[in-house]
Amino acid sequence: MSVKNQFSKYANEYKNHNIIQQIVAKSLVRELKFQPKRILELGCGSGQVFNHISWEVEFYKAIDASSSMCELHPKANNIEVKCLNFDTQDFINEIKNDSYDIVLSSSALQWSNNLAKIIEHLSYITKEINAVLFTSNTFKTIQEITNTKSPILDEDSIKEAFSKFFNCEFETILYKLEFDNKKDLFDYIKKSGVSGEKSLSYSDSKKLYKEYPYNYLEFEVIFVKTISKL
C-alpha cells in the first residue's frame, strides 16, 4: 500500500486522527511574518492550512497526491487544487512558470524521495518557504522495539536539503500525544497517516503491544523558515 492510499483509506476519519497535524498546520500559519497574496501549498490535505488563513488571497494553488483529500479541500475561483505527487516531473512542469510570495507545506514533505530536488525547483518560483515536516524520530520507541526503520526523512537530511538553496531557521519540537489505554493508542497509529506504508507483522504487533512502555506516542516535527536564498 502506498503512502497515498494510507491517507485516502481514512480520509473521512482523518480529521479525528490527525490532531498533531492540525496543531502544526495552525502554528505554521500563525508564525507567518506577513500576509502573502499568492500561495503554493504542497500536501494540502483537506485544507488544514488553508482554513487558518484569515486574510484575502489573490491566488492559492493547493497540491496533494491523494485524490480523496483533493476532493475535500475548499474550492473557489482563486483556488486551484491539483492532484499531483510532488516527486514527479508532472509537478515540476505544473509549477515551473509560476511565481509565489510563499510556499507552505505542513506534514507532507517528509515523504519525498528527493527533497533537495523539490527545494531547488521551489527556489526558482519563490523567495520564501515555511514548512513543517515530521522527522524519523516520530514513533521512535516503536521503531526501537520492533527493530524497524522509519519510512520518513531524518532531521539532518531535511536540514541539508533546505540549506542547499536557502538560509534557514530550524526548530525541532517533540510532541507527546497521550491515550487512556493501549487499544486507543494502537488504533491511532493505524489511522493517523504518519506510519505510511509500513504495517507490522502479526508477531511484531503482538510484541509491541506487550512491550510498549508509555501511554503516549512520540511525534517529532521540524519547523523550517527560509530567511534568504543562497
Short mmCIF file of C-alpha atoms in Angstrom, two decimals:
data_model
loop_
_atom_site.label_atom_id
_atom_site.label_comp_id
_atom_site.label_asym_id
_atom_site.label_seq_id
_atom_site.Cartn_x
_atom_site.Cartn_y
_atom_site.Cartn_z
CA MET A 1 0.00 0.00 0.00
CA SER A 2 1.42 3.37 -0.95
CA VAL A 3 1.52 6.33 1.40
CA LYS A 4 -1.18 7.96 -0.68
CA ASN A 5 -3.61 5.10 -0.09
CA GLN A 6 -2.85 5.01 3.59
CA PHE A 7 -4.11 8.60 3.76
CA SER A 8 -7.03 8.07 1.40
CA LYS A 9 -8.27 4.98 3.17
CA TYR A 10 -9.03 7.02 6.27
CA ALA A 11 -9.73 10.33 4.52
CA ASN A 12 -13.13 10.80 6.16
CA GLU A 13 -11.99 9.64 9.58
CA TYR A 14 -8.71 11.51 9.19
CA LYS A 15 -9.97 14.68 10.88
CA ASN A 16 -10.24 12.77 14.17
CA HIS A 17 -6.88 11.09 13.87
CA ASN A 18 -4.62 13.93 12.83
CA ILE A 19 -4.62 16.14 15.88
CA ILE A 20 -0.84 16.71 15.70
CA GLN A 21 -1.13 17.63 12.01
CA GLN A 22 -3.86 20.12 12.93
CA ILE A 23 -1.72 21.68 15.66
CA VAL A 24 1.27 22.14 13.36
CA ALA A 25 -0.84 23.48 10.48
CA LYS A 26 -2.24 26.14 12.79
CA SER A 27 1.25 27.02 14.09
CA LEU A 28 2.59 27.24 10.53
CA VAL A 29 0.06 29.94 9.59
CA ARG A 30 0.28 31.75 12.93
CA GLU A 31 4.06 32.09 12.56
CA LEU A 32 3.90 33.86 9.18
CA LYS A 33 5.60 37.28 9.28
CA PHE A 34 3.35 38.75 6.57
CA GLN A 35 0.09 38.04 4.73
CA PRO A 36 1.10 36.54 1.38
CA LYS A 37 -1.23 37.07 -1.57
CA ARG A 38 -0.01 34.31 -3.87
CA ILE A 39 0.48 30.97 -2.12
CA LEU A 40 1.50 27.49 -3.21
CA GLU A 41 0.79 24.71 -0.74
CA LEU A 42 2.30 21.23 -1.01
CA GLY A 43 0.41 18.39 0.64
CA CYS A 44 -2.75 20.42 1.15
CA GLY A 45 -4.81 17.53 2.53
CA SER A 46 -8.40 18.51 3.18
CA GLY A 47 -7.50 22.15 3.89
CA GLN A 48 -5.97 22.29 7.39
CA VAL A 49 -3.59 25.09 6.39
CA PHE A 50 -5.97 26.96 4.10
CA ASN A 51 -8.68 27.03 6.79
CA HIS A 52 -6.37 29.02 9.09
CA ILE A 53 -5.74 31.76 6.53
CA SER A 54 -7.85 34.69 7.64
CA TRP A 55 -6.90 37.28 5.00
CA GLU A 56 -7.82 37.76 1.34
CA VAL A 57 -5.57 35.83 -1.01
CA GLU A 58 -5.22 36.60 -4.68
CA PHE A 59 -4.35 33.05 -5.77
CA TYR A 60 -3.91 29.76 -3.90
CA LYS A 61 -2.57 26.63 -5.58
CA ALA A 62 -3.10 23.53 -3.44
CA ILE A 63 -1.38 20.27 -4.35
CA ASP A 64 -1.86 16.82 -2.87
CA ALA A 65 -1.17 13.28 -4.11
CA SER A 66 -4.40 11.89 -2.67
CA SER A 67 -7.48 12.44 -4.85
CA SER A 68 -9.83 11.91 -1.90
CA MET A 69 -8.03 14.65 0.03
CA CYS A 70 -8.18 16.98 -3.00
CA GLU A 71 -11.94 16.42 -3.17
CA LEU A 72 -12.29 17.56 0.45
CA HIS A 73 -10.20 20.74 0.00
CA PRO A 74 -12.11 24.07 -0.14
CA LYS A 75 -12.80 25.30 -3.68
CA ALA A 76 -13.19 28.85 -5.05
CA ASN A 77 -12.37 30.89 -8.16
CA ASN A 78 -8.98 31.88 -6.78
CA ILE A 79 -8.12 28.36 -5.53
CA GLU A 80 -6.66 25.76 -7.85
CA VAL A 81 -6.49 22.23 -6.43
CA LYS A 82 -4.26 19.78 -8.29
CA CYS A 83 -3.86 16.08 -7.55
CA LEU A 84 -0.13 15.56 -8.10
CA ASN A 85 2.76 13.78 -6.43
CA PHE A 86 5.47 16.38 -5.73
CA ASP A 87 8.22 13.87 -6.55
CA THR A 88 7.15 13.74 -10.21
CA GLN A 89 8.08 15.65 -13.34
CA ASP A 90 4.38 16.50 -13.72
CA PHE A 91 4.61 18.51 -10.52
CA ILE A 92 7.72 20.38 -11.72
CA ASN A 93 6.01 21.13 -15.04
CA GLU A 94 2.93 22.35 -13.18
CA ILE A 95 4.82 24.98 -11.16
CA LYS A 96 7.79 25.95 -13.33
CA ASN A 97 6.24 29.09 -14.86
CA ASP A 98 4.58 30.20 -11.62
CA SER A 99 5.61 32.80 -9.08
CA TYR A 100 4.58 32.90 -5.41
CA ASP A 101 5.01 35.12 -2.37
CA ILE A 102 5.46 31.98 -0.29
CA VAL A 103 5.31 28.19 -0.43
CA LEU A 104 3.68 26.47 2.54
CA SER A 105 3.77 22.81 3.45
CA SER A 106 2.56 21.06 6.57
CA SER A 107 3.23 17.40 7.41
CA ALA A 108 3.90 16.35 3.81
CA LEU A 109 7.44 16.84 2.53
CA GLN A 110 8.91 14.20 4.87
CA TRP A 111 7.63 11.60 2.36
CA SER A 112 9.70 12.96 -0.52
CA ASN A 113 12.11 10.67 -2.35
CA ASN A 114 14.25 13.65 -3.34
CA LEU A 115 13.61 16.62 -1.10
CA ALA A 116 16.61 18.63 -2.37
CA LYS A 117 15.26 18.46 -5.93
CA ILE A 118 11.88 19.82 -4.80
CA ILE A 119 13.51 22.66 -2.84
CA GLU A 120 15.69 23.52 -5.83
CA HIS A 121 12.64 23.91 -8.08
CA LEU A 122 10.80 25.89 -5.40
CA SER A 123 13.78 28.26 -5.18
CA TYR A 124 13.06 29.30 -8.80
CA ILE A 125 9.49 30.38 -8.06
CA THR A 126 9.57 31.86 -4.54
CA LYS A 127 11.81 33.66 -2.08
CA GLU A 128 10.11 32.16 0.98
CA ILE A 129 9.18 28.72 2.18
CA ASN A 130 7.55 27.95 5.52
CA ALA A 131 7.23 24.25 6.13
CA VAL A 132 6.78 21.76 8.90
CA LEU A 133 7.84 18.15 8.45
CA PHE A 134 7.63 15.10 10.68
CA THR A 135 11.06 13.55 11.29
CA SER A 136 12.12 9.91 11.54
CA ASN A 137 12.07 10.23 15.35
CA THR A 138 8.28 10.10 15.17
CA PHE A 139 7.26 6.79 16.80
CA LYS A 140 10.91 6.32 17.81
CA THR A 141 10.20 3.86 20.63
CA ILE A 142 8.06 1.72 18.33
CA GLN A 143 10.93 1.52 15.85
CA GLU A 144 13.33 0.52 18.63
CA ILE A 145 11.07 -2.26 19.94
CA THR A 146 10.26 -3.69 16.51
CA ASN A 147 13.72 -3.04 15.08
CA THR A 148 12.27 -1.17 12.10
CA LYS A 149 13.47 1.89 10.24
CA SER A 150 11.29 4.96 9.82
CA PRO A 151 9.89 5.45 6.30
CA ILE A 152 10.29 9.22 6.63
CA LEU A 153 13.29 11.55 6.42
CA ASP A 154 15.53 12.25 9.40
CA GLU A 155 16.18 15.72 10.77
CA ASP A 156 19.68 16.04 9.26
CA SER A 157 18.53 15.12 5.74
CA ILE A 158 15.74 17.68 5.95
CA LYS A 159 18.10 20.44 7.11
CA GLU A 160 20.63 19.54 4.45
CA ALA A 161 18.07 19.66 1.60
CA PHE A 162 16.74 23.10 2.56
CA SER A 163 20.18 24.54 3.34
CA LYS A 164 21.46 23.78 -0.17
CA PHE A 165 19.30 26.57 -1.60
CA PHE A 166 18.26 28.82 1.31
CA ASN A 167 19.50 30.26 4.56
CA CYS A 168 17.04 28.84 7.06
CA GLU A 169 15.86 28.88 10.64
CA PHE A 170 15.06 25.43 12.04
CA GLU A 171 13.17 24.49 15.17
CA THR A 172 12.59 20.89 16.20
CA ILE A 173 9.73 20.05 18.55
CA LEU A 174 8.72 16.78 20.18
CA TYR A 175 5.00 16.32 20.77
CA LYS A 176 3.63 13.61 23.03
CA LEU A 177 0.08 12.53 22.45
CA GLU A 178 -1.41 10.72 25.46
CA PHE A 179 -4.03 7.98 25.39
CA ASP A 180 -6.33 6.45 28.02
CA ASN A 181 -5.44 2.90 27.04
CA LYS A 182 -3.26 0.84 24.73
CA LYS A 183 -6.06 -0.05 22.35
CA ASP A 184 -6.74 3.62 21.55
CA LEU A 185 -3.03 4.25 21.18
CA PHE A 186 -2.60 1.45 18.64
CA ASP A 187 -5.77 2.40 16.77
CA TYR A 188 -4.36 5.88 16.42
CA ILE A 189 -1.11 4.63 14.87
CA LYS A 190 -3.07 2.75 12.24
CA LYS A 191 -5.30 5.68 11.32
CA SER A 192 -3.03 8.70 11.79
CA GLY A 193 -1.41 8.56 8.34
CA VAL A 194 2.05 9.06 9.82
CA SER A 195 3.23 5.46 9.68
CA GLY A 196 2.86 5.35 5.89
CA GLU A 197 3.08 2.09 4.02
CA LYS A 198 4.85 0.14 6.76
CA SER A 199 2.48 -2.20 8.50
CA LEU A 200 3.91 -4.53 11.13
CA SER A 201 3.77 -8.30 11.03
CA TYR A 202 1.45 -10.05 13.49
CA SER A 203 4.36 -11.11 15.73
CA ASP A 204 5.84 -7.59 15.74
CA SER A 205 2.45 -6.10 16.55
CA LYS A 206 2.00 -8.57 19.42
CA LYS A 207 5.48 -7.83 20.76
CA LEU A 208 4.86 -4.11 20.51
CA TYR A 209 1.51 -4.36 22.29
CA LYS A 210 3.17 -6.22 25.15
CA GLU A 211 6.37 -4.17 25.44
CA TYR A 212 5.38 -0.60 24.56
CA PRO A 213 6.19 1.23 27.83
CA TYR A 214 4.29 4.53 27.51
CA ASN A 215 0.74 5.86 27.48
CA TYR A 216 1.76 8.35 24.77
CA LEU A 217 3.05 8.42 21.20
CA GLU A 218 6.07 10.49 20.17
CA PHE A 219 5.88 12.86 17.22
CA GLU A 220 8.93 14.89 16.27
CA VAL A 221 8.44 17.78 13.88
CA ILE A 222 10.82 20.31 12.39
CA PHE A 223 9.67 23.83 11.53
CA VAL A 224 11.59 25.33 8.62
CA LYS A 225 11.60 29.04 7.72
CA THR A 226 13.72 30.29 4.87
CA ILE A 227 15.45 33.61 5.55
CA SER A 228 17.04 34.24 2.15
CA LYS A 229 18.18 32.43 -0.96
CA LEU A 230 21.81 31.39 -1.10
#
